[in-house]
Amino acid sequence: MRHARRTLLATGATLALAAGVLVGTATTSQAATQQACDIYAAGGAPCVAAHSTTRALYAAYNGPLYQVRRASDNATANIGLLAVGGYANAAAQDSFCSGTSCVITVIYDQSGKGNNLTQALKGQWPGPAAGGNDNLANATAAPVTVGGHKAYGVYVAPGTGYRNNNTSGIATGDAAEGMYAVLDGTHYNGGCCFDYGNAETTGNDDGNGTMEAIYFGNSKGWGWGSGNGPWVMADLENGLFSGVNAGYNANDPTVNNRFLTAIVKGGANQWAIRSGNAQSGALSTSYSGVRPNVSGYNPMKKQGAIILGIGGDNSNSSAGTFYEGVMTSGYPSDATENAVQANITAAGYADSSSGTGPIAPGSRISLQATTSCCNSDYIRHDDADTKVVISPVDASSSATVKADSTWIVRAGLANSACVSFESANNSGQYLRHSGFQIYLNANDNSSQFAQDATFCPQTGQNGQGYSFRSVNYPDKYLRHYNYTLDAASNGGSNTWDSTTFWTDDTSWLVAQPWG
């Protein structure tokens, strides 16, 4: 039997940054003369909310984009720009969050109206966080590049949500408005509801027509389009609409561009859905016409809250990734939106250059611990039960032990940008968490299994190798503790959430396969 886990070591004092410090403010000008909100203003439909964690949405904007909070000491920092009107200073976040994890606490409104997005509080549907509130997004879960610069999106796992119920300038009643969002078109599910836009100020379902928001996903509970989805639809409360009819509308296509521009706009007895590839090309119109032929949506009864990642009643079982989006006062013309689309494609969204490297799908690997106690140990499954452990493996180990320590990397079952680990000698069985402990289980093809078996690789928490973040619990990573494998946060209620050696225990070297 292996020795029990070593006792807590003393740690040095750390210097905490003051809450709210702005990190990475702009210092130089940028050549861009117009950004998205400048274009909307010129078109007569000015932005009244402008949110992005990747770039400025006004050419003259030089304030913070978002705020992060780190787990090690709960200090916060505002993440700013590399230049006025430019791109996020992701290096400032990386420095501030080094050696620990961070969540996004505020997404600032660049319009000057103070319509910031913060943690969604308990609504008609409770969230998983304390008090029934929703979770906050892991700040490093959605790395991308924009214009060649590293940036991070807002990764919404089920249970994550942002909201502002006390807004200024957002459309109410039947007033006209427009909105767009740039999203990850490959990250979605059928849960309700991955929305960005106008919602109830009460946090409750207040009836038909009390919302007007962009929805993205493959839910068929209310409406759907052609193909298998996902679709851009409008959440108008008690209905996801893909056109004038409830249910199926053939003209709303399946869209799954890696980076997706999604648009919904509405006014007096008129509304539209538009979408396009956020990396290139023009917008297409899926629907433009009168309000749905269902009672309660004409006239509209919009209340003017703003939501991200949830439904108006705090339905929070959805998944998606948000990079930027705005809401306008007035009904934007197609020509204005076409110009905004050109601005978005010129911004240069691309996948993070770090990629998955040697853990590309299809490769056979073994995963080696980096903690000093255990750096000859590898992740393996024990045929005696379904739990996953770490144990020593070397050239003299049996063929069975070597095979049990070998994994085939698959594209993430729940998110193809991440990975899943299939046993090399138990085909169809994957590492998955249940009760935040890691098991080897057969894939039952359920959405829940796919989420539990998907992990997103990032640079190792201790600077070595990789750390693997749970796709549906973004504050939890694959960790060894007492020689078993768990999904652990850096501090928490479970024994394996201990902060001692957390960065080492969650960092793994990708080694040549033993089997």
PDB file of N, CA and C in Angstrom, residues 39-103:
ATOM      1  N   ILE A  39     -20.063  52.076 -36.027  1.00  0.00           N
ATOM      2  CA  ILE A  39     -20.838  51.796 -37.236  1.00  0.00           C
ATOM      3  C   ILE A  39     -22.335  51.848 -36.937  1.00  0.00           C
ATOM      4  N   TYR A  40     -22.744  51.258 -35.816  1.00  0.00           N
ATOM      5  CA  TYR A  40     -24.167  51.330 -35.437  1.00  0.00           C
ATOM      6  C   TYR A  40     -24.602  52.783 -35.238  1.00  0.00           C
ATOM      7  N   ALA A  41     -23.788  53.576 -34.575  1.00  0.00           N
ATOM      8  CA  ALA A  41     -24.147  54.973 -34.335  1.00  0.00           C
ATOM      9  C   ALA A  41     -24.304  55.729 -35.653  1.00  0.00           C
ATOM     10  N   ALA A  42     -23.380  55.494 -36.586  1.00  0.00           N
ATOM     11  CA  ALA A  42     -23.469  56.152 -37.886  1.00  0.00           C
ATOM     12  C   ALA A  42     -24.716  55.729 -38.649  1.00  0.00           C
ATOM     13  N   GLY A  43     -25.199  54.520 -38.366  1.00  0.00           N
ATOM     14  CA  GLY A  43     -26.406  54.014 -39.017  1.00  0.00           C
ATOM     15  C   GLY A  43     -27.688  54.377 -38.313  1.00  0.00           C
ATOM     16  N   GLY A  44     -27.618  55.166 -37.250  1.00  0.00           N
ATOM     17  CA  GLY A  44     -28.811  55.641 -36.565  1.00  0.00           C
ATOM     18  C   GLY A  44     -29.373  54.705 -35.518  1.00  0.00           C
ATOM     19  N   ALA A  45     -28.619  53.684 -35.142  1.00  0.00           N
ATOM     20  CA  ALA A  45     -29.064  52.742 -34.099  1.00  0.00           C
ATOM     21  C   ALA A  45     -27.912  52.546 -33.120  1.00  0.00           C
ATOM     22  N   PRO A  46     -27.672  53.511 -32.246  1.00  0.00           N
ATOM     23  CA  PRO A  46     -26.479  53.464 -31.385  1.00  0.00           C
ATOM     24  C   PRO A  46     -26.528  52.325 -30.376  1.00  0.00           C
ATOM     25  N   CYS A  47     -25.338  51.850 -30.004  1.00  0.00           N
ATOM     26  CA  CYS A  47     -25.242  50.824 -28.964  1.00  0.00           C
ATOM     27  C   CYS A  47     -25.676  51.411 -27.626  1.00  0.00           C
ATOM     28  N   VAL A  48     -26.454  50.635 -26.871  1.00  0.00           N
ATOM     29  CA  VAL A  48     -26.794  50.986 -25.497  1.00  0.00           C
ATOM     30  C   VAL A  48     -26.214  49.960 -24.519  1.00  0.00           C
ATOM     31  N   ALA A  49     -25.580  48.945 -25.064  1.00  0.00           N
ATOM     32  CA  ALA A  49     -24.802  47.985 -24.279  1.00  0.00           C
ATOM     33  C   ALA A  49     -23.781  47.382 -25.231  1.00  0.00           C
ATOM     34  N   ALA A  50     -22.559  47.227 -24.776  1.00  0.00           N
ATOM     35  CA  ALA A  50     -21.488  46.691 -25.610  1.00  0.00           C
ATOM     36  C   ALA A  50     -20.558  45.875 -24.727  1.00  0.00           C
ATOM     37  N   HIS A  51     -20.539  44.565 -24.935  1.00  0.00           N
ATOM     38  CA  HIS A  51     -19.798  43.651 -24.067  1.00  0.00           C
ATOM     39  C   HIS A  51     -18.798  42.841 -24.895  1.00  0.00           C
ATOM     40  N   SER A  52     -17.584  42.748 -24.435  1.00  0.00           N
ATOM     41  CA  SER A  52     -16.592  41.907 -25.082  1.00  0.00           C
ATOM     42  C   SER A  52     -15.441  41.644 -24.128  1.00  0.00           C
ATOM     43  N   THR A  53     -14.925  40.416 -24.152  1.00  0.00           N
ATOM     44  CA  THR A  53     -13.703  40.104 -23.407  1.00  0.00           C
ATOM     45  C   THR A  53     -12.507  40.020 -24.329  1.00  0.00           C
ATOM     46  N   THR A  54     -12.702  40.331 -25.624  1.00  0.00           N
ATOM     47  CA  THR A  54     -11.633  40.145 -26.599  1.00  0.00           C
ATOM     48  C   THR A  54     -11.125  41.433 -27.218  1.00  0.00           C
ATOM     49  N   ARG A  55     -11.985  42.486 -27.328  1.00  0.00           N
ATOM     50  CA  ARG A  55     -11.550  43.693 -28.036  1.00  0.00           C
ATOM     51  C   ARG A  55     -12.470  44.863 -27.700  1.00  0.00           C
ATOM     52  N   ALA A  56     -12.027  46.052 -28.079  1.00  0.00           N
ATOM     53  CA  ALA A  56     -12.852  47.248 -27.939  1.00  0.00           C
ATOM     54  C   ALA A  56     -13.897  47.272 -29.045  1.00  0.00           C
ATOM     55  N   LEU A  57     -15.095  47.758 -28.710  1.00  0.00           N
ATOM     56  CA  LEU A  57     -16.180  47.861 -29.679  1.00  0.00           C
ATOM     57  C   LEU A  57     -16.439  49.300 -30.105  1.00  0.00           C
ATOM     58  N   TYR A  58     -15.629  50.228 -29.600  1.00  0.00           N
ATOM     59  CA  TYR A  58     -15.563  51.623 -30.054  1.00  0.00           C
ATOM     60  C   TYR A  58     -14.104  51.933 -30.355  1.00  0.00           C
ATOM     61  N   ALA A  59     -13.856  52.693 -31.409  1.00  0.00           N
ATOM     62  CA  ALA A  59     -12.473  53.039 -31.760  1.00  0.00           C
ATOM     63  C   ALA A  59     -11.800  53.861 -30.675  1.00  0.00           C
ATOM     64  N   ALA A  60     -12.588  54.611 -29.885  1.00  0.00           N
ATOM     65  CA  ALA A  60     -12.008  55.476 -28.855  1.00  0.00           C
ATOM     66  C   ALA A  60     -12.047  54.852 -27.462  1.00  0.00           C
ATOM     67  N   TYR A  61     -12.499  53.617 -27.348  1.00  0.00           N
ATOM     68  CA  TYR A  61     -12.640  53.026 -26.007  1.00  0.00           C
ATOM     69  C   TYR A  61     -11.265  52.678 -25.442  1.00  0.00           C
ATOM     70  N   ASN A  62     -11.028  53.053 -24.183  1.00  0.00           N
ATOM     71  CA  ASN A  62      -9.743  52.737 -23.548  1.00  0.00           C
ATOM     72  C   ASN A  62      -9.921  52.295 -22.099  1.00  0.00           C
ATOM     73  N   GLY A  63     -11.103  51.769 -21.763  1.00  0.00           N
ATOM     74  CA  GLY A  63     -11.368  51.305 -20.403  1.00  0.00           C
ATOM     75  C   GLY A  63     -11.188  49.803 -20.268  1.00  0.00           C
ATOM     76  N   PRO A  64     -11.611  49.245 -19.145  1.00  0.00           N
ATOM     77  CA  PRO A  64     -11.493  47.804 -18.928  1.00  0.00           C
ATOM     78  C   PRO A  64     -12.536  47.034 -19.741  1.00  0.00           C
ATOM     79  N   LEU A  65     -12.173  45.831 -20.153  1.00  0.00           N
ATOM     80  CA  LEU A  65     -13.118  44.939 -20.827  1.00  0.00           C
ATOM     81  C   LEU A  65     -13.870  44.068 -19.824  1.00  0.00           C
ATOM     82  N   TYR A  66     -13.133  43.526 -18.847  1.00  0.00           N
ATOM     83  CA  TYR A  66     -13.751  42.613 -17.888  1.00  0.00           C
ATOM     84  C   TYR A  66     -12.899  42.541 -16.635  1.00  0.00           C
ATOM     85  N   GLN A  67     -13.469  41.935 -15.615  1.00  0.00           N
ATOM     86  CA  GLN A  67     -12.772  41.758 -14.345  1.00  0.00           C
ATOM     87  C   GLN A  67     -12.655  40.272 -14.044  1.00  0.00           C
ATOM     88  N   VAL A  68     -11.516  39.873 -13.473  1.00  0.00           N
ATOM     89  CA  VAL A  68     -11.317  38.496 -13.041  1.00  0.00           C
ATOM     90  C   VAL A  68     -11.047  38.454 -11.536  1.00  0.00           C
ATOM     91  N   ARG A  69     -11.379  37.336 -10.940  1.00  0.00           N
ATOM     92  CA  ARG A  69     -11.083  37.095  -9.521  1.00  0.00           C
ATOM     93  C   ARG A  69     -10.343  35.771  -9.416  1.00  0.00           C
ATOM     94  N   ARG A  70      -9.230  35.782  -8.667  1.00  0.00           N
ATOM     95  CA  ARG A  70      -8.440  34.555  -8.559  1.00  0.00           C
ATOM     96  C   ARG A  70      -8.767  33.807  -7.281  1.00  0.00           C
ATOM     97  N   ALA A  71      -8.613  32.482  -7.350  1.00  0.00           N
ATOM     98  CA  ALA A  71      -9.002  31.626  -6.236  1.00  0.00           C
ATOM     99  C   ALA A  71      -8.049  31.704  -5.065  1.00  0.00           C
ATOM    100  N   SER A  72      -6.785  32.006  -5.311  1.00  0.00           N
ATOM    101  CA  SER A  72      -5.792  31.918  -4.248  1.00  0.00           C
ATOM    102  C   SER A  72      -6.026  32.909  -3.120  1.00  0.00           C
ATOM    103  N   ASP A  73      -6.493  34.120  -3.439  1.00  0.00           N
ATOM    104  CA  ASP A  73      -6.694  35.128  -2.396  1.00  0.00           C
ATOM    105  C   ASP A  73      -7.928  35.998  -2.616  1.00  0.00           C
ATOM    106  N   ASN A  74      -8.751  35.641  -3.618  1.00  0.00           N
ATOM    107  CA  ASN A  74      -9.980  36.388  -3.948  1.00  0.00           C
ATOM    108  C   ASN A  74      -9.719  37.822  -4.386  1.00  0.00           C
ATOM    109  N   ALA A  75      -8.482  38.143  -4.734  1.00  0.00           N
ATOM    110  CA  ALA A  75      -8.199  39.467  -5.300  1.00  0.00           C
ATOM    111  C   ALA A  75      -8.790  39.561  -6.702  1.00  0.00           C
ATOM    112  N   THR A  76      -9.102  40.783  -7.129  1.00  0.00           N
ATOM    113  CA  THR A  76      -9.659  41.004  -8.458  1.00  0.00           C
ATOM    114  C   THR A  76      -8.773  41.958  -9.245  1.00  0.00           C
ATOM    115  N   ALA A  77      -8.875  41.861 -10.562  1.00  0.00           N
ATOM    116  CA  ALA A  77      -8.158  42.782 -11.446  1.00  0.00           C
ATOM    117  C   ALA A  77      -8.996  43.014 -12.688  1.00  0.00           C
ATOM    118  N   ASN A  78      -9.010  44.249 -13.145  1.00  0.00           N
ATOM    119  CA  ASN A  78      -9.655  44.587 -14.412  1.00  0.00           C
ATOM    120  C   ASN A  78      -8.670  44.371 -15.550  1.00  0.00           C
ATOM    121  N   ILE A  79      -9.158  43.721 -16.601  1.00  0.00           N
ATOM    122  CA  ILE A  79      -8.313  43.436 -17.758  1.00  0.00           C
ATOM    123  C   ILE A  79      -8.630  44.449 -18.849  1.00  0.00           C
ATOM    124  N   GLY A  80      -7.603  45.175 -19.251  1.00  0.00           N
ATOM    125  CA  GLY A  80      -7.782  46.251 -20.209  1.00  0.00           C
ATOM    126  C   GLY A  80      -7.322  45.893 -21.606  1.00  0.00           C
ATOM    127  N   LEU A  81      -6.856  46.899 -22.320  1.00  0.00           N
ATOM    128  CA  LEU A  81      -6.534  46.792 -23.738  1.00  0.00           C
ATOM    129  C   LEU A  81      -5.039  46.961 -23.986  1.00  0.00           C
ATOM    130  N   LEU A  82      -4.578  46.400 -25.100  1.00  0.00           N
ATOM    131  CA  LEU A  82      -3.205  46.623 -25.529  1.00  0.00           C
ATOM    132  C   LEU A  82      -3.028  48.022 -26.111  1.00  0.00           C
ATOM    133  N   ALA A  83      -4.113  48.575 -26.671  1.00  0.00           N
ATOM    134  CA  ALA A  83      -4.078  49.911 -27.267  1.00  0.00           C
ATOM    135  C   ALA A  83      -5.495  50.441 -27.305  1.00  0.00           C
ATOM    136  N   VAL A  84      -5.640  51.750 -27.391  1.00  0.00           N
ATOM    137  CA  VAL A  84      -6.965  52.367 -27.482  1.00  0.00           C
ATOM    138  C   VAL A  84      -7.705  51.781 -28.679  1.00  0.00           C
ATOM    139  N   GLY A  85      -8.941  51.347 -28.449  1.00  0.00           N
ATOM    140  CA  GLY A  85      -9.743  50.781 -29.523  1.00  0.00           C
ATOM    141  C   GLY A  85      -9.258  49.431 -30.011  1.00  0.00           C
ATOM    142  N   GLY A  86      -8.395  48.762 -29.244  1.00  0.00           N
ATOM    143  CA  GLY A  86      -7.735  47.550 -29.720  1.00  0.00           C
ATOM    144  C   GLY A  86      -8.180  46.270 -29.055  1.00  0.00           C
ATOM    145  N   TYR A  87      -7.199  45.412 -28.791  1.00  0.00           N
ATOM    146  CA  TYR A  87      -7.460  44.058 -28.338  1.00  0.00           C
ATOM    147  C   TYR A  87      -7.157  43.898 -26.845  1.00  0.00           C
ATOM    148  N   ALA A  88      -7.737  42.857 -26.266  1.00  0.00           N
ATOM    149  CA  ALA A  88      -7.552  42.583 -24.842  1.00  0.00           C
ATOM    150  C   ALA A  88      -6.094  42.281 -24.528  1.00  0.00           C
ATOM    151  N   ASN A  89      -5.692  42.657 -23.324  1.00  0.00           N
ATOM    152  CA  ASN A  89      -4.352  42.345 -22.835  1.00  0.00           C
ATOM    153  C   ASN A  89      -4.412  41.030 -22.058  1.00  0.00           C
ATOM    154  N   ALA A  90      -4.428  39.928 -22.794  1.00  0.00           N
ATOM    155  CA  ALA A  90      -4.544  38.618 -22.161  1.00  0.00           C
ATOM    156  C   ALA A  90      -3.330  38.291 -21.304  1.00  0.00           C
ATOM    157  N   ALA A  91      -2.180  38.839 -21.655  1.00  0.00           N
ATOM    158  CA  ALA A  91      -0.979  38.579 -20.853  1.00  0.00           C
ATOM    159  C   ALA A  91      -1.141  39.094 -19.430  1.00  0.00           C
ATOM    160  N   ALA A  92      -1.881  40.187 -19.273  1.00  0.00           N
ATOM    161  CA  ALA A  92      -2.125  40.712 -17.933  1.00  0.00           C
ATOM    162  C   ALA A  92      -2.951  39.724 -17.115  1.00  0.00           C
ATOM    163  N   GLN A  93      -3.955  39.115 -17.751  1.00  0.00           N
ATOM    164  CA  GLN A  93      -4.724  38.083 -17.046  1.00  0.00           C
ATOM    165  C   GLN A  93      -3.846  36.889 -16.705  1.00  0.00           C
ATOM    166  N   ASP A  94      -3.041  36.448 -17.665  1.00  0.00           N
ATOM    167  CA  ASP A  94      -2.187  35.291 -17.418  1.00  0.00           C
ATOM    168  C   ASP A  94      -1.259  35.542 -16.236  1.00  0.00           C
ATOM    169  N   SER A  95      -0.714  36.739 -16.147  1.00  0.00           N
ATOM    170  CA  SER A  95       0.176  37.064 -15.041  1.00  0.00           C
ATOM    171  C   SER A  95      -0.574  37.080 -13.720  1.00  0.00           C
ATOM    172  N   PHE A  96      -1.727  37.721 -13.709  1.00  0.00           N
ATOM    173  CA  PHE A  96      -2.499  37.849 -12.474  1.00  0.00           C
ATOM    174  C   PHE A  96      -2.990  36.489 -11.973  1.00  0.00           C
ATOM    175  N   CYS A  97      -3.342  35.592 -12.905  1.00  0.00           N
ATOM    176  CA  CYS A  97      -3.922  34.291 -12.545  1.00  0.00           C
ATOM    177  C   CYS A  97      -2.885  33.177 -12.488  1.00  0.00           C
ATOM    178  N   SER A  98      -1.617  33.496 -12.657  1.00  0.00           N
ATOM    179  CA  SER A  98      -0.578  32.477 -12.683  1.00  0.00           C
ATOM    180  C   SER A  98      -0.557  31.671 -11.384  1.00  0.00           C
ATOM    181  N   GLY A  99      -0.516  30.369 -11.512  1.00  0.00           N
ATOM    182  CA  GLY A  99      -0.434  29.499 -10.344  1.00  0.00           C
ATOM    183  C   GLY A  99      -1.740  29.268  -9.635  1.00  0.00           C
ATOM    184  N   THR A 100      -2.820  29.812 -10.146  1.00  0.00           N
ATOM    185  CA  THR A 100      -4.129  29.596  -9.529  1.00  0.00           C
ATOM    186  C   THR A 100      -5.173  29.651 -10.632  1.00  0.00           C
ATOM    187  N   SER A 101      -6.437  29.612 -10.274  1.00  0.00           N
ATOM    188  CA  SER A 101      -7.500  29.726 -11.263  1.00  0.00           C
ATOM    189  C   SER A 101      -8.234  31.045 -11.065  1.00  0.00           C
ATOM    190  N   CYS A 102      -8.882  31.515 -12.129  1.00  0.00           N
ATOM    191  CA  CYS A 102      -9.631  32.766 -12.093  1.00  0.00           C
ATOM    192  C   CYS A 102     -11.002  32.568 -12.713  1.00  0.00           C
ATOM    193  N   VAL A 103     -11.955  33.363 -12.249  1.00  0.00           N
ATOM    194  CA  VAL A 103     -13.276  33.428 -12.864  1.00  0.00           C
ATOM    195  C   VAL A 103     -13.531  34.860 -13.317  1.00  0.00           C
TER     196      VAL A 103
END
